PDB file of C-alpha atoms in Angstrom:
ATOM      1  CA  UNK L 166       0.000   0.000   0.000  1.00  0.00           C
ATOM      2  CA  UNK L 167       3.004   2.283   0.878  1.00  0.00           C
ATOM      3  CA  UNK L 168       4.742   1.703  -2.757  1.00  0.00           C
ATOM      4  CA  UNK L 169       0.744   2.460  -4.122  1.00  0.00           C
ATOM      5  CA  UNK L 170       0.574   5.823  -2.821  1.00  0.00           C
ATOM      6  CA  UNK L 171       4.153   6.543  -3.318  1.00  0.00           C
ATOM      7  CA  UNK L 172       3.409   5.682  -7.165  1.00  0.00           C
ATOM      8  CA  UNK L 173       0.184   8.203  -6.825  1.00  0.00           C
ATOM      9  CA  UNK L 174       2.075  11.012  -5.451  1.00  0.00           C
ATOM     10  CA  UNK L 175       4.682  10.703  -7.811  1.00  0.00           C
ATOM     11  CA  UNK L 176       2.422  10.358 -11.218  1.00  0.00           C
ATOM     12  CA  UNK L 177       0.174  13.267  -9.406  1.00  0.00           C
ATOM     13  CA  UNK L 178       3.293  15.568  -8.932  1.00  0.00           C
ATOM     14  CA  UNK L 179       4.648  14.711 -12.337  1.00  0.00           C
ATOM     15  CA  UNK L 180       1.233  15.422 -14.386  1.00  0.00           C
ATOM     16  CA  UNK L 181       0.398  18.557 -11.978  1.00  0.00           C
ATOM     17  CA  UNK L 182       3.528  19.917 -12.977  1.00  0.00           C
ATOM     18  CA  UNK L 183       3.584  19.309 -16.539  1.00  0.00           C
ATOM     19  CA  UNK L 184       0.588  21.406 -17.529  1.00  0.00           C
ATOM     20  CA  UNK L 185       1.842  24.578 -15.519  1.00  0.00           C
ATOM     21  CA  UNK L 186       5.215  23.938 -17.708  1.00  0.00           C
ATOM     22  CA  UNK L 187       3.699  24.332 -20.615  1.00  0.00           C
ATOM     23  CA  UNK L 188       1.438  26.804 -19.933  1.00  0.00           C
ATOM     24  CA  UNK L 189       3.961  29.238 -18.603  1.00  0.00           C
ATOM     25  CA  UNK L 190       5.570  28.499 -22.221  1.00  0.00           C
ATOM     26  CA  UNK L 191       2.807  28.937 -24.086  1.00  0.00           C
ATOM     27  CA  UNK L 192       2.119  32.396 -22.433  1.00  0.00           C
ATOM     28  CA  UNK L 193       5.451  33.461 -23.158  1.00  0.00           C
ATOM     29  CA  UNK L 194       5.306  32.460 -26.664  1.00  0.00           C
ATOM     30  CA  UNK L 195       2.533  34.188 -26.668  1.00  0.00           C
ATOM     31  CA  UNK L 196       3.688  37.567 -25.208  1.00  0.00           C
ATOM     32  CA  UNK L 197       6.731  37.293 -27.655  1.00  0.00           C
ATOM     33  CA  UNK L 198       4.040  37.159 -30.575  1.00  0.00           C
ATOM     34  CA  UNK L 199       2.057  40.176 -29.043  1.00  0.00           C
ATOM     35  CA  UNK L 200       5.111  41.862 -29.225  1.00  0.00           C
ATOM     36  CA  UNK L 201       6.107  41.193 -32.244  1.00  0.00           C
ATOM     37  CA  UNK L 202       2.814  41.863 -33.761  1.00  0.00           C
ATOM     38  CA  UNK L 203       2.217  45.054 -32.059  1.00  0.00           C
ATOM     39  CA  UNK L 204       6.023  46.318 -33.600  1.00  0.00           C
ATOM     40  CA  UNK L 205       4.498  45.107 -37.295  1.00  0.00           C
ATOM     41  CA  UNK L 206       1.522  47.525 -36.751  1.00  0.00           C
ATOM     42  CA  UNK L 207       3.878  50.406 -36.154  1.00  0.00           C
ATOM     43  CA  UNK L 208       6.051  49.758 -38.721  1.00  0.00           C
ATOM     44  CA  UNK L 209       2.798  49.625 -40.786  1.00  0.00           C
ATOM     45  CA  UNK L 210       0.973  52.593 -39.587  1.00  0.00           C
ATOM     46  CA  UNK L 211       4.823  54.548 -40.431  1.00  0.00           C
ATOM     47  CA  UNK L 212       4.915  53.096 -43.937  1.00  0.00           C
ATOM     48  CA  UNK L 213       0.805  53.487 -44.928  1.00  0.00           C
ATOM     49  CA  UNK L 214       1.380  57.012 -43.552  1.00  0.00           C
ATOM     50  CA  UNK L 215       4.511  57.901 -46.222  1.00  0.00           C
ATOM     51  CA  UNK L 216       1.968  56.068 -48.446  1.00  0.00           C
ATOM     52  CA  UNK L 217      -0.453  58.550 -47.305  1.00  0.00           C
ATOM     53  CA  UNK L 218       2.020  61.389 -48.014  1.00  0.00           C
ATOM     54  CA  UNK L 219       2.479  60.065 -51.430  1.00  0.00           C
ATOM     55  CA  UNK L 220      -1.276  60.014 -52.487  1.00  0.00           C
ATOM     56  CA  UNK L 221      -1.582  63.293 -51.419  1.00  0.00           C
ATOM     57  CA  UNK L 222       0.976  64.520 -53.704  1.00  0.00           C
ATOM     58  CA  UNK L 223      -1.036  62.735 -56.294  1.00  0.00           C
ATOM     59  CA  UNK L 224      -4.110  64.009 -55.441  1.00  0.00           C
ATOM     60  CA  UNK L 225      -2.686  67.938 -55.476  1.00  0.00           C
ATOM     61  CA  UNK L 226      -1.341  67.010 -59.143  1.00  0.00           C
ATOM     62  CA  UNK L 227      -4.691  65.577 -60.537  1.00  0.00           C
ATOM     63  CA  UNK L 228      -6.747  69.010 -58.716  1.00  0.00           C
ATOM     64  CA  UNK L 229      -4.505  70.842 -61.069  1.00  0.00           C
ATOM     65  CA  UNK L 230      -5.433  68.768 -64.035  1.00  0.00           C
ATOM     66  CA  UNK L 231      -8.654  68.692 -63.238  1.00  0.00           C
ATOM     67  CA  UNK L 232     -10.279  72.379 -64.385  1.00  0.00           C
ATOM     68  CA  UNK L 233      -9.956  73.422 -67.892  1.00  0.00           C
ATOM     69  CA  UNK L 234      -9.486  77.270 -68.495  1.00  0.00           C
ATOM     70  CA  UNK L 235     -12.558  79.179 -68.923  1.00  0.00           C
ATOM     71  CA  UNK L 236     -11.061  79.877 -72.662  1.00  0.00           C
ATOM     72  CA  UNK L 237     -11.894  76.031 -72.944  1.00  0.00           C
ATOM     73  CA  UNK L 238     -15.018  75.538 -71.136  1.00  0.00           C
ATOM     74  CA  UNK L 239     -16.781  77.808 -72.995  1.00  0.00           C
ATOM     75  CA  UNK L 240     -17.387  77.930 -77.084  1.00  0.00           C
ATOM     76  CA  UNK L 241     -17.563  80.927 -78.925  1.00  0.00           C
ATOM     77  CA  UNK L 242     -21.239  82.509 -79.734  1.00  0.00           C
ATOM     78  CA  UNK L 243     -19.940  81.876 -82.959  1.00  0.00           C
ATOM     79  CA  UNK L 244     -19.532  78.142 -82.990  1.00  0.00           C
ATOM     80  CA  UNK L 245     -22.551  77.795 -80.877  1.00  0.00           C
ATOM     81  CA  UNK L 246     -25.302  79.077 -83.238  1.00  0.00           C
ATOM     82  CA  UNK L 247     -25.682  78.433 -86.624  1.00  0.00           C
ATOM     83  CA  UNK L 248     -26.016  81.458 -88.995  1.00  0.00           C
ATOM     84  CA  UNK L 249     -29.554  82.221 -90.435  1.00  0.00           C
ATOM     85  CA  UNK L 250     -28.500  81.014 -93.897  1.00  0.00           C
ATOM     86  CA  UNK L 251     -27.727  77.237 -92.219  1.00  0.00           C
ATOM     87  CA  UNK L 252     -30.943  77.145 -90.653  1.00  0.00           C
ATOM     88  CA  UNK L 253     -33.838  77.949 -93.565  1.00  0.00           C
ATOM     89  CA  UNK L 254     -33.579  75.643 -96.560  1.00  0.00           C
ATOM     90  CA  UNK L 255     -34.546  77.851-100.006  1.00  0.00           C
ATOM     91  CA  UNK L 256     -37.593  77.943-101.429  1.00  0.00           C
ATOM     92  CA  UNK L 257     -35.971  75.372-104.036  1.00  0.00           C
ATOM     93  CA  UNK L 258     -34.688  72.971-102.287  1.00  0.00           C
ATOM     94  CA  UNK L 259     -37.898  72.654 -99.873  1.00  0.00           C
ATOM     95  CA  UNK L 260     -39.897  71.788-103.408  1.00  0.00           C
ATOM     96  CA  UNK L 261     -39.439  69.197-105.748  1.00  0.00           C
ATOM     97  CA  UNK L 262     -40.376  70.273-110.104  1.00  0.00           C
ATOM     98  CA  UNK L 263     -42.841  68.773-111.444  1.00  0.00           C
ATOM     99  CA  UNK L 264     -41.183  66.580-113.643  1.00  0.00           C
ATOM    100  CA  UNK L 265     -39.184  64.736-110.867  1.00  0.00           C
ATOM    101  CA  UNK L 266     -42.923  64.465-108.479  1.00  0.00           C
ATOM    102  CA  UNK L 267     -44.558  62.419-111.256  1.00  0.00           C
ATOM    103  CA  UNK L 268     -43.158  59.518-112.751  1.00  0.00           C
ATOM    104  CA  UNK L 269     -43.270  59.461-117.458  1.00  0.00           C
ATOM    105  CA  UNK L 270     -46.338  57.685-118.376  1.00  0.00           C
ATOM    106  CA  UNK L 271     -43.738  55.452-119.399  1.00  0.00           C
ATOM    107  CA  UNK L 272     -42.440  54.290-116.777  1.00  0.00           C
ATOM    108  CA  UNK L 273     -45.606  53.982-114.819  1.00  0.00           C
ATOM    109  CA  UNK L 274     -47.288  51.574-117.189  1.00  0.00           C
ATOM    110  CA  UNK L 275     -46.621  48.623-118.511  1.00  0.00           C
ATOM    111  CA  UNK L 276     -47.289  48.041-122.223  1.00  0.00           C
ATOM    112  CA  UNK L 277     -49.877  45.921-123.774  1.00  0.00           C
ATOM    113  CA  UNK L 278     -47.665  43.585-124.408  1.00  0.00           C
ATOM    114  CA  UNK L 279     -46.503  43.172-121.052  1.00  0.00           C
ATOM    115  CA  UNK L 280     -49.126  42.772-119.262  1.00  0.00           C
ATOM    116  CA  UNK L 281     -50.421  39.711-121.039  1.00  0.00           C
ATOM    117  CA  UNK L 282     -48.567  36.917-121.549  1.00  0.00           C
ATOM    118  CA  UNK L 283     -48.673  35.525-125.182  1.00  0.00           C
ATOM    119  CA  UNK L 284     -51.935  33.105-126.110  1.00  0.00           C
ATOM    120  CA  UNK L 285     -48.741  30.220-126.934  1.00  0.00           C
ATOM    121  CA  UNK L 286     -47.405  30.750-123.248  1.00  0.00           C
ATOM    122  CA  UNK L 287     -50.922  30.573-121.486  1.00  0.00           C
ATOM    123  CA  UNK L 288     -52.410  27.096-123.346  1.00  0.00           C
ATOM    124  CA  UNK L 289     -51.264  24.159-123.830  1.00  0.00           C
ATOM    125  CA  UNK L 290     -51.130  22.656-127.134  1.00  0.00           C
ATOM    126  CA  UNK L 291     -53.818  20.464-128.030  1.00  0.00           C
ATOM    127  CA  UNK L 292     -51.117  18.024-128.016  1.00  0.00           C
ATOM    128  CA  UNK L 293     -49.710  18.465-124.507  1.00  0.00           C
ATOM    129  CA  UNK L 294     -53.302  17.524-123.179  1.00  0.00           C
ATOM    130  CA  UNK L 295     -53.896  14.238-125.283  1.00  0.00           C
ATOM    131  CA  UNK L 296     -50.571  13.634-124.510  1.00  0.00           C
ATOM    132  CA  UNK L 297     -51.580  13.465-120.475  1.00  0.00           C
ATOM    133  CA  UNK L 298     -54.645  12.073-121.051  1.00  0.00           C
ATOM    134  CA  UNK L 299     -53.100   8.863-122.681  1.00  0.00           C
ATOM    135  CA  UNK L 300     -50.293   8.630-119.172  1.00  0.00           C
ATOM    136  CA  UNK L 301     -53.778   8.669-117.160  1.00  0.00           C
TER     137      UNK L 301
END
């Protein structure tokens, strides 16, 4: 019973004092990372504020670029309007002549012969229809 306990004690010392090892090491590895991190964020902030610096430059150029003279923003009253003379088509070319408003009576109607077709074209020959009715 005495070599029991003594085997107790010791496994209960030995896994009691494991954990706290390790947890005392994992803090610290921690802390290191916090510190490490928080040093990042400076150097960071320091380079997105030169970065900063730089797009402000940028911006200050592009203001500048940005507004035209008034010489350019504004057209002449000349360009703008269109004289009188552009804006009223003459009495001759509102109005077509007569001859180009109706068509010849030649070209508007077809001739006799035209519009019939010829009495051969229309019939058959007395011999194309015997010739069917002797196939039937």
């Amino acid at each position: 019973m005495k070599f029991t306990s003594a085997l107790i004690l010791l496994f209960a010392s030995a896994s009691l004092a494991a954990p706290v090892v390790l947890k005392s090491a994992d803090v610290q590895v921690q802390h290191d990372n916090v510190h490490a991190t928080r040093r990042d964020m400076h150097a960071t902030s320091a380079s997105q504020k030169n970065d900063a610096a730089v797009i402000l430059d940028d911006s200050h150029v592009a203001r500048d670029d940005a507004h035209a003279t008034r010489d350019d923003a504004h057209a002449t009253r000349d360009d703008a309007h269109a004289t009188r003379d552009d804006a009223h088509a003459t009495r001759d070319d509102a109005h077509t002549t007569r001859d180009d408003a109706h068509a010849t009576r030649d070209d508007s109607h077809m001739t006799r012969d035209d519009a019939h077709a010829t009495r051969d074209d229309s019939h058959m020959t007395r011999d194309d229809t015997h010739a069917t009715r002797r196939r039937l």
